PDB file of C-alpha atoms in Angstrom:
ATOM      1  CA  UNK A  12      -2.408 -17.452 272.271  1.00  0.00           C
ATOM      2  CA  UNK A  13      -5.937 -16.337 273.123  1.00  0.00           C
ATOM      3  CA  UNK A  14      -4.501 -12.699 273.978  1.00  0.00           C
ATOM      4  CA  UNK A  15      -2.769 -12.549 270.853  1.00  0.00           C
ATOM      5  CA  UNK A  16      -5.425 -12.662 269.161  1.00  0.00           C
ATOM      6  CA  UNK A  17      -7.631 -10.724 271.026  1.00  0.00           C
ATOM      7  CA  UNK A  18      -5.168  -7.872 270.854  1.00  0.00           C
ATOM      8  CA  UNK A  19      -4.906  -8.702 267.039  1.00  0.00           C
ATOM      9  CA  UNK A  20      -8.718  -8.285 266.923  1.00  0.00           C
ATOM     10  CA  UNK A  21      -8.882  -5.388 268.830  1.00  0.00           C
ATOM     11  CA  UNK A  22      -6.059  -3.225 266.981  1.00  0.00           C
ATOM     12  CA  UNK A  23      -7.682  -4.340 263.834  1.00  0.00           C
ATOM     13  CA  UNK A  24     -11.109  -3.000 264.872  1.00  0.00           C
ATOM     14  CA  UNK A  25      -8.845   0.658 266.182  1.00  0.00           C
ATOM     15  CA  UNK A  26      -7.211   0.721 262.787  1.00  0.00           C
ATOM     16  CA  UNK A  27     -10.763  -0.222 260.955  1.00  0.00           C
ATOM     17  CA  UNK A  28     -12.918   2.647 263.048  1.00  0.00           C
ATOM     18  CA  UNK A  29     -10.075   5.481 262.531  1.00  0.00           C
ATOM     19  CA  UNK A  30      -9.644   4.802 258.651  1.00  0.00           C
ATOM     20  CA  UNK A  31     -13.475   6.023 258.353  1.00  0.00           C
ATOM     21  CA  UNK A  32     -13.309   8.364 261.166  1.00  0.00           C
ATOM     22  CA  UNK A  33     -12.712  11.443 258.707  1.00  0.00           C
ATOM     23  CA  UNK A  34     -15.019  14.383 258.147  1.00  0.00           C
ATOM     24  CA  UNK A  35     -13.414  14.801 254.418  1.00  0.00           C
ATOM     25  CA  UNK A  36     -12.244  17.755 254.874  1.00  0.00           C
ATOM     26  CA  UNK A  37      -8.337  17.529 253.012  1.00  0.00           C
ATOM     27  CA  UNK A  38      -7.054  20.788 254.815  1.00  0.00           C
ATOM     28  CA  UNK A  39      -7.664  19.010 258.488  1.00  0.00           C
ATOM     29  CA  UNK A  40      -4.252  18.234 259.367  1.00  0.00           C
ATOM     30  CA  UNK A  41      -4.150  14.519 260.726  1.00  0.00           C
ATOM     31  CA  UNK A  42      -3.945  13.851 264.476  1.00  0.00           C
ATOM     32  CA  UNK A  43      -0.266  13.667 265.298  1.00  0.00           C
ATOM     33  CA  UNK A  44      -1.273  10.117 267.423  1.00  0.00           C
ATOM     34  CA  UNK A  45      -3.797   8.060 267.889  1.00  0.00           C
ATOM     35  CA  UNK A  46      -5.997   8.861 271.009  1.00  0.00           C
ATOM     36  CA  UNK A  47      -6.857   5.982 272.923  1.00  0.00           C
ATOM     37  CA  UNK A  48      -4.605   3.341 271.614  1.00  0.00           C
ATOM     38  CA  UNK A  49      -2.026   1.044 274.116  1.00  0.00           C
ATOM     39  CA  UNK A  50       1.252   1.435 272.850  1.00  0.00           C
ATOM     40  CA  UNK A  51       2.316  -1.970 271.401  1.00  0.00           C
ATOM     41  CA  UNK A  52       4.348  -4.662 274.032  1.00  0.00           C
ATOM     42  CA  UNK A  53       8.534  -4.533 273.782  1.00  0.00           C
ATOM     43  CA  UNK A  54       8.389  -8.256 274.900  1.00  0.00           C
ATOM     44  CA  UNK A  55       6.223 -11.148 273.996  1.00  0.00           C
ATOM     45  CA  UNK A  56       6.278 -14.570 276.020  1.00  0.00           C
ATOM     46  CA  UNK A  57       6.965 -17.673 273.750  1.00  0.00           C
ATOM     47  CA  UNK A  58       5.639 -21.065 274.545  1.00  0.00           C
ATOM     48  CA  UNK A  59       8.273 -21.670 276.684  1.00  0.00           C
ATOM     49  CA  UNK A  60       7.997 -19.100 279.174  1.00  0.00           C
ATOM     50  CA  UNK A  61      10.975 -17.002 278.094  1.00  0.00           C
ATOM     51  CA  UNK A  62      10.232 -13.287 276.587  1.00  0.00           C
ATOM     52  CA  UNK A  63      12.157 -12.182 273.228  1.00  0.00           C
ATOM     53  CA  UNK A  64      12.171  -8.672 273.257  1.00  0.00           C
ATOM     54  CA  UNK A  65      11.284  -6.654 270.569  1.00  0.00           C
ATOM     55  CA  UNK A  66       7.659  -8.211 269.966  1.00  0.00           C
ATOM     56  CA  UNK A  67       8.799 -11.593 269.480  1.00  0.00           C
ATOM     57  CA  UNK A  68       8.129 -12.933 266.116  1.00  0.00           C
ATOM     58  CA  UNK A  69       8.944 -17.038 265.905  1.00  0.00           C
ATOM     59  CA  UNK A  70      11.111 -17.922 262.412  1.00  0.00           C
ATOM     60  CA  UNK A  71       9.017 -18.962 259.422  1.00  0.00           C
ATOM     61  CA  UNK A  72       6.189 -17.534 261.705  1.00  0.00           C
ATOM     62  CA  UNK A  73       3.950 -14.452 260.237  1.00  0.00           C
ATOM     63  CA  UNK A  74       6.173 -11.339 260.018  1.00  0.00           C
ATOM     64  CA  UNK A  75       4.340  -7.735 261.725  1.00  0.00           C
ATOM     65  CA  UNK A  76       6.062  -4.689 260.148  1.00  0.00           C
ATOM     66  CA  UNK A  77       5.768  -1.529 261.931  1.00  0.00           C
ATOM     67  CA  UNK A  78       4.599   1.797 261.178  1.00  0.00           C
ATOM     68  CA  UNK A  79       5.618   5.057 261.878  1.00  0.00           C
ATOM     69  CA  UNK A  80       3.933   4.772 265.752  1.00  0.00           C
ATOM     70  CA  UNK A  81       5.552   1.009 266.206  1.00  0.00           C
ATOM     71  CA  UNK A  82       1.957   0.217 266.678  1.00  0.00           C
ATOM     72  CA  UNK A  83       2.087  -3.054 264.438  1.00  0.00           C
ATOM     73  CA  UNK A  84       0.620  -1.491 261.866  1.00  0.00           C
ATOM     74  CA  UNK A  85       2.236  -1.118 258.143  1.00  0.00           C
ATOM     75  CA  UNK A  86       2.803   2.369 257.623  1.00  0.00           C
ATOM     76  CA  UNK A  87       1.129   4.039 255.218  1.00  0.00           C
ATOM     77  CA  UNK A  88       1.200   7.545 253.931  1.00  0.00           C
ATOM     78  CA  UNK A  89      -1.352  10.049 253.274  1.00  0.00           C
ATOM     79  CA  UNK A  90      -1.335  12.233 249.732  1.00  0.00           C
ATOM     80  CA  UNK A  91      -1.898  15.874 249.578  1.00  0.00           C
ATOM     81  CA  UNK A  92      -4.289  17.356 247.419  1.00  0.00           C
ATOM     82  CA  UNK A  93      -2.052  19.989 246.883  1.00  0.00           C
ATOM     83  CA  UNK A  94       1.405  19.942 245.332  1.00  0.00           C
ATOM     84  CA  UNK A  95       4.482  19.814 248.107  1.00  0.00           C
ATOM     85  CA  UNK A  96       6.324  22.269 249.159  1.00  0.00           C
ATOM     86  CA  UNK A  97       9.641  21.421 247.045  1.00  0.00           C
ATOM     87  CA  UNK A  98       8.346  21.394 243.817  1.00  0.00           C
ATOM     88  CA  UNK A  99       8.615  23.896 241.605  1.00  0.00           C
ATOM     89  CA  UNK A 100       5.200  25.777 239.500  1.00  0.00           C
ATOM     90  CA  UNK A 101       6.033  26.989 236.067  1.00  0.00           C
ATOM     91  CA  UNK A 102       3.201  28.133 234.434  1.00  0.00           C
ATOM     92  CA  UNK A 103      -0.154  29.292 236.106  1.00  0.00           C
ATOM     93  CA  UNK A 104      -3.538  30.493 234.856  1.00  0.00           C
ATOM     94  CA  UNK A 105      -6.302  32.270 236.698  1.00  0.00           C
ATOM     95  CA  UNK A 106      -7.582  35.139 237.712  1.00  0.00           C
ATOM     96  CA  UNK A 107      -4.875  37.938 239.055  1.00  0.00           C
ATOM     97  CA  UNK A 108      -5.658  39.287 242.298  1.00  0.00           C
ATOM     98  CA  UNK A 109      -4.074  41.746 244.304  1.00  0.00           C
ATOM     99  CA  UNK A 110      -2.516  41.316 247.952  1.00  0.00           C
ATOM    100  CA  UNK A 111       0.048  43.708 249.132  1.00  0.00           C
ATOM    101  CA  UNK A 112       2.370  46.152 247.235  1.00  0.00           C
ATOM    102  CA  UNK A 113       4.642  43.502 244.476  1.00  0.00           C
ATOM    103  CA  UNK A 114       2.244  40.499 245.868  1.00  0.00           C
ATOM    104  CA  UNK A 115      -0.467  38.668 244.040  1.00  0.00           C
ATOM    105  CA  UNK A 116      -1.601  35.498 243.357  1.00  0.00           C
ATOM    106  CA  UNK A 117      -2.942  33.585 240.173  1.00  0.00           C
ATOM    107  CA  UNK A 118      -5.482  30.658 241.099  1.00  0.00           C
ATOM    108  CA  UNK A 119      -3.958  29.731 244.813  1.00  0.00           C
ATOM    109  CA  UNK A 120      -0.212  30.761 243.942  1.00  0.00           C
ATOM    110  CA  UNK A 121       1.050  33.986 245.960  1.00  0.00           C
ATOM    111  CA  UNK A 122       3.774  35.615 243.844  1.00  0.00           C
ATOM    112  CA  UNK A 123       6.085  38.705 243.675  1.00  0.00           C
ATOM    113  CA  UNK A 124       6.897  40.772 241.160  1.00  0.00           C
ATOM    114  CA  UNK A 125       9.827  42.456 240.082  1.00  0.00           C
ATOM    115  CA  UNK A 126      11.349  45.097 237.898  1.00  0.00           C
ATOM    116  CA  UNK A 127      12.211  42.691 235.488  1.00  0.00           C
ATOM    117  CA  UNK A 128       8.847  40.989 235.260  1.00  0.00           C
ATOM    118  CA  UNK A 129       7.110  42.051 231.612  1.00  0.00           C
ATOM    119  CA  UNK A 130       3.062  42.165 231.659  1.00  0.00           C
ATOM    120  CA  UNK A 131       1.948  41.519 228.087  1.00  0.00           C
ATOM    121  CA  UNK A 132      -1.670  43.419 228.223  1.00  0.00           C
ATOM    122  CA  UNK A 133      -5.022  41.727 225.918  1.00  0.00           C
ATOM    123  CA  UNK A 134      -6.214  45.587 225.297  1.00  0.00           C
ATOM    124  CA  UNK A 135      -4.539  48.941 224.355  1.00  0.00           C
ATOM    125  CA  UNK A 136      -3.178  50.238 227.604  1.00  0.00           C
ATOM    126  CA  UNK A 137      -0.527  49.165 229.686  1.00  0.00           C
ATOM    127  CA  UNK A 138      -1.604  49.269 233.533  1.00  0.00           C
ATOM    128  CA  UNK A 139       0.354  52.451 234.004  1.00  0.00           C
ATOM    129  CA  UNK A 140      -2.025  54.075 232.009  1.00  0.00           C
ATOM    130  CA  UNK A 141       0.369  54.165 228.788  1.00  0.00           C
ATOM    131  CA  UNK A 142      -0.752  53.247 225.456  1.00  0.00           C
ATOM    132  CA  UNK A 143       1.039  49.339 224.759  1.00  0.00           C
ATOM    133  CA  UNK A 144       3.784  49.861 221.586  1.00  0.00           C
ATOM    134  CA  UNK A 145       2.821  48.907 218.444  1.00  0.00           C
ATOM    135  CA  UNK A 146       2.116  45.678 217.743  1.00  0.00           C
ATOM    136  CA  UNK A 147       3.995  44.069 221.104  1.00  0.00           C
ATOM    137  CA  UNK A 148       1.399  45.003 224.285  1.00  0.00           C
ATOM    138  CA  UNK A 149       4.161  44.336 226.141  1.00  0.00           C
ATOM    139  CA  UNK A 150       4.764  47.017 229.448  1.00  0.00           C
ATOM    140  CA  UNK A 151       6.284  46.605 232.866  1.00  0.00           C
ATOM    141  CA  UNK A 152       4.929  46.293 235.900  1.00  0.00           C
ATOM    142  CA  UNK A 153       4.529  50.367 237.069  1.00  0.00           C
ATOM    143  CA  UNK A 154       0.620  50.490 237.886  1.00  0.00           C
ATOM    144  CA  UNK A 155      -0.074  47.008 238.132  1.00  0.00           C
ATOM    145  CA  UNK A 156      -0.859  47.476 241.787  1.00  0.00           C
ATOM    146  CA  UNK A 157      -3.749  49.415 240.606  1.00  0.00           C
ATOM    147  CA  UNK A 158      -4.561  47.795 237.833  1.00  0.00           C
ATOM    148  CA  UNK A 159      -5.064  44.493 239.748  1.00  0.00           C
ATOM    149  CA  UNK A 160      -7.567  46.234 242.323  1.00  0.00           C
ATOM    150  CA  UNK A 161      -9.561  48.372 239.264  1.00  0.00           C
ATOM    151  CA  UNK A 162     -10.835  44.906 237.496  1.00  0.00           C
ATOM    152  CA  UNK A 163     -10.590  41.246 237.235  1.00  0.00           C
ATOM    153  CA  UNK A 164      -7.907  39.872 234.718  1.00  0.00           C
ATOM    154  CA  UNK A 165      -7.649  36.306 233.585  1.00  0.00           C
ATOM    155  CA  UNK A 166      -3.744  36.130 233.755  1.00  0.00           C
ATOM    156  CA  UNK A 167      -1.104  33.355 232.655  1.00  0.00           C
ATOM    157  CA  UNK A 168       2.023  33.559 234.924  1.00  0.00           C
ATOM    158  CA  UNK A 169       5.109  32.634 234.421  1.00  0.00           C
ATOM    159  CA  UNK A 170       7.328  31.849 237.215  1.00  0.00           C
ATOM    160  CA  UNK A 171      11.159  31.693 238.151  1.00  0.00           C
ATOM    161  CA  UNK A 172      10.950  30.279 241.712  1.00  0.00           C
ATOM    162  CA  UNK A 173       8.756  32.691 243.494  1.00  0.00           C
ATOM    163  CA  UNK A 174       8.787  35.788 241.248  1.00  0.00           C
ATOM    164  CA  UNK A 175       7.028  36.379 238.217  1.00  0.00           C
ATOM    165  CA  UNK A 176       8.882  36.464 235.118  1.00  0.00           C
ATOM    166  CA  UNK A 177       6.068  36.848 232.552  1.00  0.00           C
ATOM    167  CA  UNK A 178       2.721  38.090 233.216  1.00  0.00           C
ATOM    168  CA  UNK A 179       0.070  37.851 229.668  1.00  0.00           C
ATOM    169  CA  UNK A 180      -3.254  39.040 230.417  1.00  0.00           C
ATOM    170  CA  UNK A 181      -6.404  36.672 228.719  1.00  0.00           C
ATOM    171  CA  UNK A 182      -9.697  37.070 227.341  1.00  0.00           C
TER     172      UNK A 182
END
């Protein structure tokens, strides 16, 4: 009994000192397992001298779920700050920047673009250099390579998976 709870103690003092053991920094990827831990028993001795394997919990007794490790520990599951990889953006706003030939991002979303993609412009001419038609500033996407290195644009992006649909420049 007295090594019970000693070992009770003890992972409760491991679990306690690596809850606070982070430098907050979100984009540190956790520690795939815990350093210095023991991994937990597959048999337990009951009062009677006879082992139960599996850890060895007594009916009506205190019930120890398990965590991802087996450790004893409930599992729990950490949050991202950003969004997951299977959902999908619609809409983003932020400044357009330029990273490779069709690629740019808006805020922290990387994007392509396509022929199909229509830029709707704030001012007069289109980023091929083209005055915008009457009353629509809407152009395509020829010069927009260029036109996303000349300046910063405040852009509003609208997306169909990875590609931009509709790109409207903002004041």
């Amino acid at each position: 009994m007295r090594k019970i709870v000693i070992t009770g103690m003890a992972a409760a003092l491991a679990l306690g000192l690596t809850a606070c053991g982070g430098d907050g920094d979100p984009a540190a990827a956790p520690p795939s397992s815990p350093t210095g831990s023991a991994p937990a028993p597959s048999e337990s001795t009951t009062p009677d001298g006879g082992s139960t394997p599996g850890g060895g919990s007594t009916p009506g007794g205190p019930s120890n779920p398990q965590g991802p490790g087996g450790s004893g520990t409930p599992g729990s599951r950490h949050t991202p700050l950003a969004q997951e990889g299977g959902q999908q953006i619609t809409t983003k706003w932020g400044p357009l920047r330029y990273l490779a030939p069709g690629k740019y991002t808006v805020g922290n979303v990387a994007f392509f673009t396509t022929t199909d993609t229509v830029v709707y412009v704030a001012g007069s001419t289109c980023p091929d250099g083209s005055p915008t038609p009457p009353d629509v500033s809407k152009c395509t996407v020829d010069g927009l390579d260029q036109w996303a290195k000349a300046a910063p644009h405040n852009a509003s992006v609208r997306f169909s998976g990875q590609t931009a649909v509709r790109i409207t420049e903002t004041q």
